[in-house]
PDB file of C-alpha atoms in Angstrom:
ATOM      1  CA  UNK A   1       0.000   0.000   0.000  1.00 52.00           C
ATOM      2  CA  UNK A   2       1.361   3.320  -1.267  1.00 55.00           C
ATOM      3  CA  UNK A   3       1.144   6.431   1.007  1.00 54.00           C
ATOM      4  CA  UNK A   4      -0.204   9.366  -0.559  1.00 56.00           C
ATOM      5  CA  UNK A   5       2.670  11.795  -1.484  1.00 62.00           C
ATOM      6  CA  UNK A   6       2.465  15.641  -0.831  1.00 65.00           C
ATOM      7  CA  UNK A   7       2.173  17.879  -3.015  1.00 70.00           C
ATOM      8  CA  UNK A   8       5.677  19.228  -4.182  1.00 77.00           C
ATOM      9  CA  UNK A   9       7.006  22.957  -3.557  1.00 89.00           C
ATOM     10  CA  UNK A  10       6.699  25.145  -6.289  1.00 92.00           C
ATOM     11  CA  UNK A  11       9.175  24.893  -8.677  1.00 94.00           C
ATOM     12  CA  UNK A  12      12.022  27.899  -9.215  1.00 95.00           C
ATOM     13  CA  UNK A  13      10.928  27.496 -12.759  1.00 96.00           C
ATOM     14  CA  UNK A  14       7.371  28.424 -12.086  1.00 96.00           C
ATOM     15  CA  UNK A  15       7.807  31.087  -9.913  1.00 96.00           C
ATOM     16  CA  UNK A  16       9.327  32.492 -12.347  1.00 97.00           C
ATOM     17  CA  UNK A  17       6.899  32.479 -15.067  1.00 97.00           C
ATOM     18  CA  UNK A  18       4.586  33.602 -12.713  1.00 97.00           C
ATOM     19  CA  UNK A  19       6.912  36.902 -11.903  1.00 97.00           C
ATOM     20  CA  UNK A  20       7.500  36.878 -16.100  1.00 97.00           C
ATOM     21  CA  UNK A  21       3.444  37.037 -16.739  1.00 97.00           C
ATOM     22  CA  UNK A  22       2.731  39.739 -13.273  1.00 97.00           C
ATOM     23  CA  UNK A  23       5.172  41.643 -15.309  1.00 97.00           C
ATOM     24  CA  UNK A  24       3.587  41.555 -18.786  1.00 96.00           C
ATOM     25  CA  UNK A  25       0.600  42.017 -17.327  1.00 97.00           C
ATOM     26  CA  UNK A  26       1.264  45.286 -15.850  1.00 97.00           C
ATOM     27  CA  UNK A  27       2.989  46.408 -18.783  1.00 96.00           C
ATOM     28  CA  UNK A  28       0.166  45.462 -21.173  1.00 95.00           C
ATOM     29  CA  UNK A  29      -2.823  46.610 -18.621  1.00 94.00           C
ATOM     30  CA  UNK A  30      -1.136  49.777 -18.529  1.00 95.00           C
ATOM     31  CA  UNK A  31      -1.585  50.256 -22.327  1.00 91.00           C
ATOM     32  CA  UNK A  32      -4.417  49.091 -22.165  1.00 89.00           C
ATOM     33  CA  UNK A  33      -5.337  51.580 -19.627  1.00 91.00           C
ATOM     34  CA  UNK A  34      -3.932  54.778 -21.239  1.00 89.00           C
ATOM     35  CA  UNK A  35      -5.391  53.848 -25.078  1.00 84.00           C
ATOM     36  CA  UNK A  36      -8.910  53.217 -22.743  1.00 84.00           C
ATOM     37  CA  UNK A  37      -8.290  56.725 -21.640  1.00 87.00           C
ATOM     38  CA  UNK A  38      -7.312  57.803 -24.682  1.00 82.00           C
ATOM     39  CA  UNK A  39     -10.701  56.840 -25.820  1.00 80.00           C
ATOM     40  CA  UNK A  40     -12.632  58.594 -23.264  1.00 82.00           C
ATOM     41  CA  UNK A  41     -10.450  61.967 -23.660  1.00 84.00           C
ATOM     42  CA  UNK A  42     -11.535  62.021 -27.460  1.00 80.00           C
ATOM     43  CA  UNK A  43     -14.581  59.792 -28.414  1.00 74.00           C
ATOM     44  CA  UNK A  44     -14.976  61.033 -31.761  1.00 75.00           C
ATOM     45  CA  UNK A  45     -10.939  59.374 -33.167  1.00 71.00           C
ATOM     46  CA  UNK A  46     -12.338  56.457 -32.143  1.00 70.00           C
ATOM     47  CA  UNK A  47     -12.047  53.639 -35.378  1.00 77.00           C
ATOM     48  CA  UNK A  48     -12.545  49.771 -35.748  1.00 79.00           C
ATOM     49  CA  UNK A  49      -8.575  49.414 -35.743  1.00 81.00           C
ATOM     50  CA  UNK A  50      -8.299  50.732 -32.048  1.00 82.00           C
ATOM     51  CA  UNK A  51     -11.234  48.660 -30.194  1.00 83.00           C
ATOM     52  CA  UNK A  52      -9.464  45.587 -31.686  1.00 89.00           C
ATOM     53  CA  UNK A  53      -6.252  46.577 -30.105  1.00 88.00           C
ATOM     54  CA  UNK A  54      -7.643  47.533 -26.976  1.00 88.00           C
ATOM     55  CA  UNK A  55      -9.751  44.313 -26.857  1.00 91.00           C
ATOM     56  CA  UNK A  56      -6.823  42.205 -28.008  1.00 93.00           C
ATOM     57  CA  UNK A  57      -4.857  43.757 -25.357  1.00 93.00           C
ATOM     58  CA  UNK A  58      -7.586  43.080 -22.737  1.00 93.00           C
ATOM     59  CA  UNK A  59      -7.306  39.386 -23.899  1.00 95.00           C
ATOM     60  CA  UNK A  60      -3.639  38.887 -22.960  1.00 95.00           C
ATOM     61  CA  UNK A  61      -3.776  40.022 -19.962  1.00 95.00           C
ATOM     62  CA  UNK A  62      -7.205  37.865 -19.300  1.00 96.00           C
ATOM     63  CA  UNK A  63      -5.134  34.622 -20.459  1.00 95.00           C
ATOM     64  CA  UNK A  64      -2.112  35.968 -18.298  1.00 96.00           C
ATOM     65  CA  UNK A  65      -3.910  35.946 -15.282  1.00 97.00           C
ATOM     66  CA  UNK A  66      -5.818  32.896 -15.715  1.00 97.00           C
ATOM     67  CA  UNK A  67      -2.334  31.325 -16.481  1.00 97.00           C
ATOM     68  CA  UNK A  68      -0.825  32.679 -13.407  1.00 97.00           C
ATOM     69  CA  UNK A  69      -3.787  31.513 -11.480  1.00 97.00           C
ATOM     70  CA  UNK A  70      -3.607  28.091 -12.865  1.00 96.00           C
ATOM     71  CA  UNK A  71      -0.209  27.758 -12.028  1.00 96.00           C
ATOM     72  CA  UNK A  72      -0.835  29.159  -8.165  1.00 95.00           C
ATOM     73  CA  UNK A  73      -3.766  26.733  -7.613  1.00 94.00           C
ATOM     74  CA  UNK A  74      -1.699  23.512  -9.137  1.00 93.00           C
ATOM     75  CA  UNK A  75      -3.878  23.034 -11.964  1.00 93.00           C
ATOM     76  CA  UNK A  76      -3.457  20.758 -15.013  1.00 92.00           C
ATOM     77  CA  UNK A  77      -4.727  23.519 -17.335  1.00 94.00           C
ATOM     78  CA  UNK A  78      -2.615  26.263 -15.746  1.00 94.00           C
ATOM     79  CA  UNK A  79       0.286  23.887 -16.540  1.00 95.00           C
ATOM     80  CA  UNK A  80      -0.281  23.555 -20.077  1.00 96.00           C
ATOM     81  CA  UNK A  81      -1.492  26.984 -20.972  1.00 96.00           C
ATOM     82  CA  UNK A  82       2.233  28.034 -18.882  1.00 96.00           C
ATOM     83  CA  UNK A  83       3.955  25.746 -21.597  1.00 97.00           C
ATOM     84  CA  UNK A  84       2.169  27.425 -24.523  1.00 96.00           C
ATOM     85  CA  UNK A  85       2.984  30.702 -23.188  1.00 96.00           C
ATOM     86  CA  UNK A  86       6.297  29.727 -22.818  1.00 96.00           C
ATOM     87  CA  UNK A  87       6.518  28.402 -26.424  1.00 97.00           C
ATOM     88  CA  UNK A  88       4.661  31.719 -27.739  1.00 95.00           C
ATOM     89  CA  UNK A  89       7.395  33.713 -25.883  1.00 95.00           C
ATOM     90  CA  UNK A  90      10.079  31.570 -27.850  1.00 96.00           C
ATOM     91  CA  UNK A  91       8.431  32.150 -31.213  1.00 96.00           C
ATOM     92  CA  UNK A  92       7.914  36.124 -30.197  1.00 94.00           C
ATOM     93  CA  UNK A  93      11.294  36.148 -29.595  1.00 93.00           C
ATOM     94  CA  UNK A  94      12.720  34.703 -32.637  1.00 94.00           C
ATOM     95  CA  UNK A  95      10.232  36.171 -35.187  1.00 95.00           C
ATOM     96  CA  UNK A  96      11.582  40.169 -33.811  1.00 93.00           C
ATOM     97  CA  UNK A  97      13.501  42.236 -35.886  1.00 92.00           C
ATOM     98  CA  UNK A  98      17.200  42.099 -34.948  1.00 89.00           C
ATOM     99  CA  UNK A  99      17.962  45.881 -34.745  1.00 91.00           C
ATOM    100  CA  UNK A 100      21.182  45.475 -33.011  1.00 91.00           C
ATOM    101  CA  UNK A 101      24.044  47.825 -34.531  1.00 93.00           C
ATOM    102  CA  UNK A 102      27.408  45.134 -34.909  1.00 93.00           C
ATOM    103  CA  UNK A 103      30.979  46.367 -35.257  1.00 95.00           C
ATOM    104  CA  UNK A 104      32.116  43.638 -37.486  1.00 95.00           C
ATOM    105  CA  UNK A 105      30.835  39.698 -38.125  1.00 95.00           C
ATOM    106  CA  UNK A 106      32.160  38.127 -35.353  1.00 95.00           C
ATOM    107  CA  UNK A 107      29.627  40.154 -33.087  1.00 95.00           C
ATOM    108  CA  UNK A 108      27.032  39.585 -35.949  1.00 95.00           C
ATOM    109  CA  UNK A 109      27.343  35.798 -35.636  1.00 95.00           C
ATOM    110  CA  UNK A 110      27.635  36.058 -31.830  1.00 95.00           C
ATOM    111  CA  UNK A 111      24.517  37.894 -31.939  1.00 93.00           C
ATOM    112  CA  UNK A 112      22.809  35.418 -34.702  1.00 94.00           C
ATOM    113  CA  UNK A 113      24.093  32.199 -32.133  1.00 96.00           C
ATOM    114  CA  UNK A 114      22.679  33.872 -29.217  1.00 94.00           C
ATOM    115  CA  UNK A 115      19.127  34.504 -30.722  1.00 94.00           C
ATOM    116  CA  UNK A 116      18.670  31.584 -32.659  1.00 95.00           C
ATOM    117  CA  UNK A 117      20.164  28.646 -31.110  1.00 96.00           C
ATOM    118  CA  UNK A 118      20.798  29.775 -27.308  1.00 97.00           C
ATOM    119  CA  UNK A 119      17.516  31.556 -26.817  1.00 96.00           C
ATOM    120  CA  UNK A 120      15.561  28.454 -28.072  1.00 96.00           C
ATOM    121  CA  UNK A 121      17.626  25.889 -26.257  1.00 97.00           C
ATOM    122  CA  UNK A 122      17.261  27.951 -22.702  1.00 97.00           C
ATOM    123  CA  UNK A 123      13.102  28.471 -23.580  1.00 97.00           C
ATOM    124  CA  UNK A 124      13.434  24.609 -23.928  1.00 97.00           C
ATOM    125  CA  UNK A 125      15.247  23.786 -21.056  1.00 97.00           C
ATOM    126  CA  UNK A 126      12.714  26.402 -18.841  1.00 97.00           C
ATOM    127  CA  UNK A 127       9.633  24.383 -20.571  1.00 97.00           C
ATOM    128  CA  UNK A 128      11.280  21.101 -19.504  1.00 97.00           C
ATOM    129  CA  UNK A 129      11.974  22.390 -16.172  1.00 96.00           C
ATOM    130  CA  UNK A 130       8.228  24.201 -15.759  1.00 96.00           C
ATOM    131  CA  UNK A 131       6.108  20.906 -17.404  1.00 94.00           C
ATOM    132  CA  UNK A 132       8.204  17.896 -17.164  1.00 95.00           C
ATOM    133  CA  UNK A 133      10.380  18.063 -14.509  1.00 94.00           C
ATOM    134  CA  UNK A 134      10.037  15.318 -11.388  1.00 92.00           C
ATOM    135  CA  UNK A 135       9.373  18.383  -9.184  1.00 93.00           C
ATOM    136  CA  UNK A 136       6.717  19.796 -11.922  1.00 93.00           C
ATOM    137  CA  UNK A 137       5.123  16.738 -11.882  1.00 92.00           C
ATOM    138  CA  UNK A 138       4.974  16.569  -8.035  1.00 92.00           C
ATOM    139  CA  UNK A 139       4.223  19.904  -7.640  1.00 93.00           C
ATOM    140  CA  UNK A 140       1.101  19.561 -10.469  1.00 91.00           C
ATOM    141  CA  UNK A 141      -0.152  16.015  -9.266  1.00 85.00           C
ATOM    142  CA  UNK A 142       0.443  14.732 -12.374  1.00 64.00           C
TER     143      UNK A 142
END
């Protein structure tokens, strides 16, 4: 007969996606906030073009708080929707201009290494460590 285990600690990993997402959700409430204002300081610019960025805006920070709140509670959903966040970071990250000015090609390919091989391979090693990990698991009740 197998004693129950308890629940796991949370891991470093999700702590800090959790900080991550508090953060882009003040930055992104905030513009959402100020182009809300924006509206209400001059109704008559309103167009079609800014209630769909306000409302997408309003989205992401609805699905970052649900995701931080799935993570906090230890809930399956919370766990996935932190991975696809995670993997949507990745892909925002990689699909940005590079706008960084190099003195020669050795920086350039130091640069091009860093963004396209060790960003991805550190995003995949904090998705491991947030979904897969024995302590994820534990801490998830998988």
């Amino acid at each position: 007969m197998e004693l129950p285990q308890s629940p796991g600690k949370r891991p470093i990993s999700a702590w800090l996606l959790m900080i991550v997402l508090v953060l882009i959700v003040l930055l992104i409430g905030f513009g959402a906030i100020s182009s809300i204002w924006m509206l209400i300081a001059a109704p008559g610019w309103m167009n079609g073009r800014f209630l769909l960025d306000v409302a997408i805006r309003l989205a992401m920070v609805a699905l970052c708080v649900s995701v931080v709140v799935g993570i906090a509670r230890r809930r399956g959903w919370g766990r996935w929707l932190g991975l696809l966040v995670l993997a949507g970071l990745t892909v925002m990250m990689l699909m940005m201009p590079d706008t960084t000015q190099y003195d020669n090609d050795a920086q350039r390919s130091g640069g091009a290494f860093g963004r396209m091989i060790l960003l991805p391979l550190l995003m995949g090693l904090w998705g491991y460590r947030f979904g897969f990990s024995a302590r994820a698991k534990r801490y998830f009740g998988s």
